[in-house]
Amino acid sequence: MARIRERIDSACLRAKRNPQEVTLLAVTKSRPIDQIQEAMSAGITAIGESRVQEAIKKYNAPHILKNAHILTWHLIGHLQTNKVKEAVKIFDLIQSVDSLDVARAIDTQAERIAKVQDILLEVKTSPEATKFGILPEDTQKIAKEIARLRNLNLKGLMTIAPLVDTPESARPYFRMLAELQNKMNARGIMHRALRILSMGMSSDFEVAIEEGATMIRIGRALFEG
Ligand SMILES: *Cc1c(COP(=O)(O)O)cnc(C)c1O
């Protein structure tokens, strides 16, 4: 944790940013519950999971549930429509909204439990990184539709950069996401400006911070570093 924080601080210094603007999300997918507890003891307050079923199991584990109020839960993997109902029950932020259909399904389920669900749109900034995500050119149109759904609160954008040889090669994808968000905010198509830019993982988070990330999603560098 100390080493990661140091690297976040240096990246912020280079970019003349305040480190407090950058939330460190610990990605705990496929890691056991005792490692989540360890992360919590080290000061982690936000965790990211890829699968709804796995997240629910962990959420309901007695040792976690007891401290559930300390953590915020983030879904970062593709969400299937038939898992939406469960996802809305536990996640504070669904980062991987990758279609208008899934956004509508989340809105419907959120309304049923009187919740306004915070979401991010996952943007496919490169053809090869993942199969999921909204195309950059479709993002504004979809955000406009989402603005009409009363049980959704769109808070920002998320992307996964492709696996590249050097962190530097990921920069254009992060820059593209930041520019897209700026453009959307300038046009004022949402009720509120988008503030969250979730981008950067173990291999490229410093470059993402330099390009304006407000949330980095770190797995390997925290748990295997
Ligand atoms: C697994 C995962 C991460 C974390 O990746 P690391 O390389 O382990 O840091 C971040 N974001 C998403 C969407 C992931 O699936």
Short mmCIF file of C-alpha atoms and ligand atoms in Angstrom, two decimals:
data_model
loop_
_atom_site.label_atom_id
_atom_site.label_comp_id
_atom_site.label_asym_id
_atom_site.label_seq_id
_atom_site.Cartn_x
_atom_site.Cartn_y
_atom_site.Cartn_z
CA MET A 1 0.00 0.00 0.00
CA ALA A 2 2.75 2.42 0.95
CA ARG A 3 4.59 1.75 -2.30
CA ILE A 4 1.44 2.23 -4.38
CA ARG A 5 0.57 5.44 -2.53
CA GLU A 6 4.08 6.73 -3.19
CA ARG A 7 3.69 6.05 -6.89
CA ILE A 8 0.27 7.77 -6.90
CA ASP A 9 1.80 10.78 -5.15
CA SER A 10 4.65 11.03 -7.67
CA ALA A 11 2.30 10.79 -10.62
CA CYS A 12 0.11 13.51 -9.08
CA LEU A 13 3.14 15.70 -8.48
CA ARG A 14 4.17 15.38 -12.14
CA ALA A 15 0.63 16.23 -13.25
CA LYS A 16 0.23 19.02 -10.64
CA ARG A 17 -2.75 17.25 -9.16
CA ASN A 18 -3.89 16.66 -5.60
CA PRO A 19 -3.50 12.95 -4.62
CA GLN A 20 -6.79 13.22 -2.75
CA GLU A 21 -8.55 13.48 -6.12
CA VAL A 22 -7.51 9.91 -6.90
CA THR A 23 -9.44 7.04 -5.34
CA LEU A 24 -7.56 3.76 -5.06
CA LEU A 25 -9.91 0.87 -5.80
CA ALA A 26 -8.59 -2.53 -4.71
CA VAL A 27 -9.62 -5.14 -7.27
CA THR A 28 -10.40 -8.25 -5.24
CA LYS A 29 -11.85 -10.50 -7.94
CA SER A 30 -10.71 -14.11 -7.46
CA ARG A 31 -9.02 -13.18 -4.15
CA PRO A 32 -10.16 -14.75 -0.89
CA ILE A 33 -12.01 -12.95 1.88
CA ASP A 34 -9.01 -12.78 4.20
CA GLN A 35 -7.20 -10.71 1.58
CA ILE A 36 -10.11 -8.26 1.52
CA GLN A 37 -9.80 -8.00 5.29
CA GLU A 38 -6.07 -7.42 4.96
CA ALA A 39 -6.71 -4.68 2.42
CA MET A 40 -9.21 -3.07 4.78
CA SER A 41 -6.69 -3.10 7.62
CA ALA A 42 -4.26 -1.36 5.30
CA GLY A 43 -6.80 1.39 4.73
CA ILE A 44 -8.61 0.32 1.56
CA THR A 45 -12.19 1.59 1.47
CA ALA A 46 -13.23 0.76 -2.09
CA ILE A 47 -13.19 -2.67 -3.67
CA GLY A 48 -13.89 -3.85 -7.20
CA GLU A 49 -15.37 -7.19 -8.19
CA SER A 50 -15.97 -8.58 -11.68
CA ARG A 51 -18.68 -11.14 -11.00
CA VAL A 52 -21.97 -10.53 -9.23
CA GLN A 53 -22.20 -13.99 -7.69
CA GLU A 54 -18.69 -13.89 -6.26
CA ALA A 55 -19.25 -10.39 -4.91
CA ILE A 56 -22.47 -11.36 -3.13
CA LYS A 57 -20.76 -14.30 -1.46
CA LYS A 58 -18.02 -12.03 -0.17
CA TYR A 59 -20.43 -9.26 0.81
CA ASN A 60 -22.38 -11.69 2.95
CA ALA A 61 -19.37 -13.29 4.60
CA PRO A 62 -19.72 -12.57 8.35
CA HIS A 63 -16.33 -10.85 8.71
CA ILE A 64 -17.01 -8.57 5.79
CA LEU A 65 -20.66 -7.86 6.56
CA LYS A 66 -19.68 -6.65 10.03
CA ASN A 67 -17.53 -3.95 8.40
CA ALA A 68 -19.64 -3.46 5.32
CA HIS A 69 -20.20 0.22 6.11
CA ILE A 70 -16.46 0.91 5.72
CA LEU A 71 -16.38 -0.38 2.15
CA THR A 72 -17.87 0.82 -1.08
CA TRP A 73 -18.53 -1.95 -3.62
CA HIS A 74 -17.82 -1.48 -7.30
CA LEU A 75 -18.82 -3.74 -10.17
CA ILE A 76 -16.14 -3.64 -12.86
CA GLY A 77 -17.03 -6.69 -14.98
CA HIS A 78 -19.67 -7.14 -17.67
CA LEU A 79 -23.18 -7.26 -16.20
CA GLN A 80 -25.71 -9.65 -17.70
CA THR A 81 -29.32 -8.56 -17.62
CA ASN A 82 -30.33 -11.58 -15.52
CA LYS A 83 -27.88 -10.54 -12.76
CA VAL A 84 -29.03 -6.93 -12.55
CA LYS A 85 -31.48 -7.48 -9.72
CA GLU A 86 -28.77 -8.93 -7.46
CA ALA A 87 -26.20 -6.35 -8.51
CA VAL A 88 -28.41 -3.41 -7.62
CA LYS A 89 -28.76 -4.79 -4.08
CA ILE A 90 -25.09 -4.58 -3.18
CA PHE A 91 -23.09 -2.32 -5.48
CA ASP A 92 -22.51 1.33 -4.69
CA LEU A 93 -21.18 2.02 -8.18
CA ILE A 94 -21.77 -0.09 -11.28
CA GLN A 95 -18.82 0.92 -13.46
CA SER A 96 -19.40 -1.47 -16.33
CA VAL A 97 -22.65 -0.25 -17.90
CA ASP A 98 -22.03 -1.08 -21.55
CA SER A 99 -25.43 -0.74 -23.23
CA LEU A 100 -28.67 1.18 -22.99
CA ASP A 101 -30.49 -2.12 -22.40
CA VAL A 102 -28.54 -2.90 -19.26
CA ALA A 103 -28.94 0.72 -18.07
CA ARG A 104 -32.73 0.39 -18.45
CA ALA A 105 -32.71 -2.91 -16.58
CA ILE A 106 -30.73 -1.32 -13.73
CA ASP A 107 -33.16 1.60 -13.62
CA THR A 108 -36.13 -0.78 -13.35
CA GLN A 109 -34.60 -2.82 -10.52
CA ALA A 110 -33.37 0.27 -8.67
CA GLU A 111 -36.88 1.73 -8.76
CA ARG A 112 -38.24 -1.45 -7.17
CA ILE A 113 -36.05 -1.01 -4.12
CA ALA A 114 -36.32 2.79 -4.07
CA LYS A 115 -32.65 3.29 -4.87
CA VAL A 116 -30.91 5.72 -7.16
CA GLN A 117 -28.08 3.63 -8.58
CA ASP A 118 -24.77 5.34 -9.29
CA ILE A 119 -23.27 4.16 -12.57
CA LEU A 120 -20.41 4.78 -14.98
CA LEU A 121 -20.47 4.09 -18.71
CA GLU A 122 -17.78 1.71 -19.88
CA VAL A 123 -16.29 3.09 -23.08
CA LYS A 124 -14.43 0.91 -25.54
CA THR A 125 -11.52 3.21 -26.31
CA SER A 126 -9.64 0.53 -28.25
CA PRO A 127 -10.89 -2.27 -30.46
CA GLU A 128 -8.75 -4.95 -28.82
CA ALA A 129 -8.94 -4.34 -25.04
CA THR A 130 -12.25 -6.07 -24.28
CA LYS A 131 -15.30 -7.15 -26.15
CA PHE A 132 -17.55 -4.98 -23.99
CA GLY A 133 -18.06 -1.26 -23.89
CA ILE A 134 -19.87 1.54 -25.67
CA LEU A 135 -18.18 3.04 -28.71
CA PRO A 136 -16.87 6.55 -28.06
CA GLU A 137 -19.08 7.96 -30.84
CA ASP A 138 -22.23 6.47 -29.24
CA THR A 139 -21.50 7.59 -25.68
CA GLN A 140 -23.19 11.00 -25.77
CA LYS A 141 -26.35 9.64 -27.31
CA ILE A 142 -26.61 6.92 -24.65
CA ALA A 143 -25.84 9.38 -21.83
CA LYS A 144 -28.69 11.55 -23.09
CA GLU A 145 -31.11 8.61 -22.86
CA ILE A 146 -29.80 7.68 -19.41
CA ALA A 147 -30.41 11.24 -18.19
CA ARG A 148 -34.14 10.49 -18.58
CA LEU A 149 -34.05 7.43 -16.32
CA ARG A 150 -34.90 8.62 -12.83
CA ASN A 151 -33.32 5.83 -10.82
CA LEU A 152 -29.89 6.16 -12.40
CA ASN A 153 -27.21 8.67 -11.56
CA LEU A 154 -24.52 8.76 -14.23
CA LYS A 155 -21.32 9.86 -12.52
CA GLY A 156 -18.63 9.35 -15.15
CA LEU A 157 -16.79 7.11 -17.57
CA MET A 158 -14.67 4.00 -17.28
CA THR A 159 -12.29 2.35 -19.70
CA ILE A 160 -9.83 -0.53 -19.94
CA ALA A 161 -6.73 0.21 -22.00
CA PRO A 162 -5.37 -2.56 -24.21
CA LEU A 163 -2.44 -4.63 -22.99
CA VAL A 164 0.54 -2.84 -24.44
CA ASP A 165 4.31 -3.17 -24.12
CA THR A 166 4.85 0.02 -22.19
CA PRO A 167 2.54 2.07 -19.95
CA GLU A 168 3.24 5.03 -22.21
CA SER A 169 1.47 3.30 -25.10
CA ALA A 170 -1.77 3.31 -23.07
CA ARG A 171 -1.76 7.12 -22.87
CA PRO A 172 -3.83 7.83 -26.02
CA TYR A 173 -6.71 5.70 -24.71
CA PHE A 174 -6.80 7.51 -21.38
CA ARG A 175 -6.55 10.85 -23.11
CA MET A 176 -9.44 9.89 -25.40
CA LEU A 177 -11.66 9.10 -22.38
CA ALA A 178 -10.76 12.35 -20.60
CA GLU A 179 -11.45 14.38 -23.72
CA LEU A 180 -14.76 12.63 -24.27
CA GLN A 181 -15.81 13.44 -20.71
CA ASN A 182 -14.78 17.08 -21.10
CA LYS A 183 -16.74 17.34 -24.30
CA MET A 184 -19.85 15.82 -22.72
CA ASN A 185 -19.60 18.17 -19.73
CA ALA A 186 -19.16 21.18 -22.02
CA ARG A 187 -22.33 20.26 -23.89
CA GLY A 188 -24.23 19.87 -20.64
CA ILE A 189 -26.31 16.91 -21.77
CA MET A 190 -26.52 15.41 -18.27
CA HIS A 191 -28.20 16.96 -15.23
CA ARG A 192 -24.84 17.09 -13.45
CA ALA A 193 -21.31 17.20 -14.77
CA LEU A 194 -19.51 13.85 -14.92
CA ARG A 195 -16.75 13.77 -12.31
CA ILE A 196 -15.43 10.21 -12.20
CA LEU A 197 -12.83 8.97 -14.68
CA SER A 198 -12.13 5.34 -13.81
CA MET A 199 -9.01 4.34 -15.71
CA GLY A 200 -5.62 2.80 -14.99
CA MET A 201 -4.70 -0.64 -13.66
CA SER A 202 -1.52 -2.18 -12.19
CA SER A 203 0.45 -1.84 -15.39
CA ASP A 204 -0.53 1.69 -16.38
CA PHE A 205 -2.07 3.65 -13.48
CA GLU A 206 0.57 6.36 -13.34
CA VAL A 207 -0.04 7.34 -16.96
CA ALA A 208 -3.80 7.27 -16.28
CA ILE A 209 -3.33 9.66 -13.36
CA GLU A 210 -1.30 12.00 -15.55
CA GLU A 211 -4.23 11.99 -17.98
CA GLY A 212 -6.80 12.81 -15.29
CA ALA A 213 -7.96 9.53 -13.70
CA THR A 214 -9.96 10.08 -10.52
CA MET A 215 -10.23 6.37 -9.81
CA ILE A 216 -7.61 3.69 -10.46
CA ARG A 217 -8.39 -0.02 -10.26
CA ILE A 218 -5.49 -2.02 -8.87
CA GLY A 219 -5.32 -5.80 -8.41
CA ARG A 220 -1.94 -7.43 -9.00
CA ALA A 221 0.25 -4.55 -7.84
CA LEU A 222 -1.53 -4.56 -4.47
CA PHE A 223 -1.94 -8.26 -3.85
CA GLU A 224 1.08 -9.70 -5.66
CA GLY A 225 3.44 -6.70 -5.64
C1 LIG B 1 -8.90 -7.24 -13.12
C2 LIG B 1 -9.27 -5.86 -13.41
C3 LIG B 1 -8.50 -4.78 -12.94
C4 LIG B 1 -7.22 -4.95 -12.15
O1 LIG B 1 -6.19 -5.39 -12.97
P1 LIG B 1 -4.71 -5.53 -12.39
O2 LIG B 1 -3.89 -5.62 -13.62
O3 LIG B 1 -4.68 -6.76 -11.56
O4 LIG B 1 -4.40 -4.31 -11.61
C5 LIG B 1 -8.94 -3.49 -13.23
N1 LIG B 1 -10.05 -3.27 -13.94
C6 LIG B 1 -10.81 -4.27 -14.43
C7 LIG B 1 -12.02 -3.94 -15.22
C8 LIG B 1 -10.43 -5.59 -14.19
O5 LIG B 1 -11.18 -6.59 -14.70
#
